[in-house]
Short mmCIF file of N, CA and C in Angstrom, two decimals:
data_model
loop_
_atom_site.label_atom_id
_atom_site.label_comp_id
_atom_site.label_asym_id
_atom_site.label_seq_id
_atom_site.Cartn_x
_atom_site.Cartn_y
_atom_site.Cartn_z
N MET A 1 83.45 19.61 41.89
CA MET A 1 83.35 20.91 42.49
C MET A 1 84.62 21.72 42.19
N LEU A 2 85.76 21.05 42.23
CA LEU A 2 87.01 21.75 41.93
C LEU A 2 87.02 22.25 40.50
N VAL A 3 86.47 21.48 39.59
CA VAL A 3 86.44 21.89 38.19
C VAL A 3 85.59 23.14 38.01
N SER A 4 84.44 23.19 38.66
CA SER A 4 83.59 24.38 38.52
C SER A 4 84.25 25.60 39.17
N TYR A 5 84.95 25.39 40.27
CA TYR A 5 85.67 26.49 40.91
C TYR A 5 86.78 27.00 39.98
N ALA A 6 87.54 26.07 39.39
CA ALA A 6 88.61 26.47 38.48
C ALA A 6 88.07 27.20 37.26
N ALA A 7 86.92 26.76 36.75
CA ALA A 7 86.30 27.43 35.60
C ALA A 7 85.89 28.85 35.96
N PHE A 8 85.30 29.02 37.14
CA PHE A 8 84.91 30.35 37.60
C PHE A 8 86.15 31.22 37.78
N LEU A 9 87.18 30.65 38.40
CA LEU A 9 88.41 31.40 38.65
C LEU A 9 89.07 31.81 37.33
N ALA A 10 89.01 30.94 36.33
CA ALA A 10 89.61 31.24 35.03
C ALA A 10 88.94 32.44 34.37
N GLN A 11 87.66 32.60 34.61
CA GLN A 11 86.96 33.78 34.07
C GLN A 11 87.41 35.05 34.78
N ALA A 12 87.64 34.94 36.07
CA ALA A 12 88.04 36.11 36.85
C ALA A 12 89.53 36.41 36.70
N SER A 13 90.34 35.36 36.71
CA SER A 13 91.79 35.54 36.64
C SER A 13 92.43 34.29 36.06
N PRO A 14 92.72 34.30 34.77
CA PRO A 14 93.35 33.13 34.16
C PRO A 14 94.68 32.74 34.82
N GLU A 15 95.44 33.72 35.26
CA GLU A 15 96.72 33.42 35.91
C GLU A 15 96.50 32.67 37.23
N ALA A 16 95.51 33.09 37.98
CA ALA A 16 95.20 32.42 39.25
C ALA A 16 94.72 30.99 38.99
N ALA A 17 93.95 30.80 37.95
CA ALA A 17 93.47 29.46 37.61
C ALA A 17 94.64 28.56 37.22
N LYS A 18 95.60 29.09 36.50
CA LYS A 18 96.79 28.31 36.14
C LYS A 18 97.58 27.93 37.38
N ARG A 19 97.72 28.88 38.30
CA ARG A 19 98.43 28.58 39.55
C ARG A 19 97.71 27.50 40.34
N LEU A 20 96.38 27.60 40.40
CA LEU A 20 95.59 26.58 41.10
C LEU A 20 95.83 25.21 40.49
N ALA A 21 95.81 25.12 39.17
CA ALA A 21 96.01 23.84 38.48
C ALA A 21 97.41 23.30 38.77
N LEU A 22 98.41 24.16 38.75
CA LEU A 22 99.78 23.71 39.02
C LEU A 22 99.95 23.22 40.45
N VAL A 23 99.39 23.95 41.40
CA VAL A 23 99.48 23.54 42.80
C VAL A 23 98.73 22.23 43.02
N PHE A 24 97.56 22.10 42.42
CA PHE A 24 96.79 20.87 42.56
C PHE A 24 97.55 19.69 41.97
N GLU A 25 98.12 19.88 40.79
CA GLU A 25 98.88 18.80 40.14
C GLU A 25 100.08 18.40 41.00
N LYS A 26 100.78 19.37 41.55
CA LYS A 26 101.94 19.09 42.40
C LYS A 26 101.51 18.31 43.65
N THR A 27 100.40 18.72 44.23
CA THR A 27 99.90 18.06 45.44
C THR A 27 99.47 16.62 45.14
N VAL A 28 98.76 16.43 44.06
CA VAL A 28 98.31 15.08 43.69
C VAL A 28 99.51 14.19 43.38
N ASN A 29 100.48 14.73 42.66
CA ASN A 29 101.66 13.93 42.35
C ASN A 29 102.44 13.56 43.60
N SER A 30 102.42 14.40 44.62
CA SER A 30 103.14 14.08 45.85
C SER A 30 102.49 12.92 46.58
N LEU A 31 101.20 12.69 46.35
CA LEU A 31 100.52 11.55 46.98
C LEU A 31 101.05 10.23 46.44
N GLU A 32 101.60 10.24 45.25
CA GLU A 32 102.19 9.03 44.69
C GLU A 32 103.38 8.59 45.54
N ILE A 33 104.11 9.57 46.07
CA ILE A 33 105.29 9.29 46.88
C ILE A 33 104.90 9.04 48.34
N MET A 34 103.94 9.81 48.83
CA MET A 34 103.54 9.72 50.24
C MET A 34 102.03 9.53 50.35
N PRO A 35 101.49 8.37 49.97
CA PRO A 35 100.04 8.17 49.98
C PRO A 35 99.40 8.22 51.36
N HIS A 36 100.18 7.98 52.40
CA HIS A 36 99.65 8.00 53.75
C HIS A 36 99.21 9.41 54.19
N ARG A 37 99.60 10.44 53.42
CA ARG A 37 99.18 11.81 53.75
C ARG A 37 97.68 11.97 53.62
N CYS A 38 97.06 11.16 52.80
CA CYS A 38 95.63 11.28 52.56
C CYS A 38 95.03 9.88 52.47
N PRO A 39 94.94 9.16 53.58
CA PRO A 39 94.54 7.75 53.54
C PRO A 39 93.09 7.52 53.10
N TRP A 40 92.22 8.50 53.23
CA TRP A 40 90.82 8.32 52.83
C TRP A 40 90.62 8.37 51.32
N LEU A 41 91.62 8.86 50.60
CA LEU A 41 91.54 8.96 49.15
C LEU A 41 92.09 7.69 48.52
N SER A 42 91.26 7.03 47.77
CA SER A 42 91.75 5.79 47.14
C SER A 42 91.82 5.95 45.65
#
């Protein structure tokens, strides 16, 4: 679902899609350090 949202957003605003990807990547990488923030995600 996130991929389809990002694809739609990229058509409307490529800059916003890039920001979304960067924020998502930063958030996912932070789970490596603090996995307890999202215990349901394995």
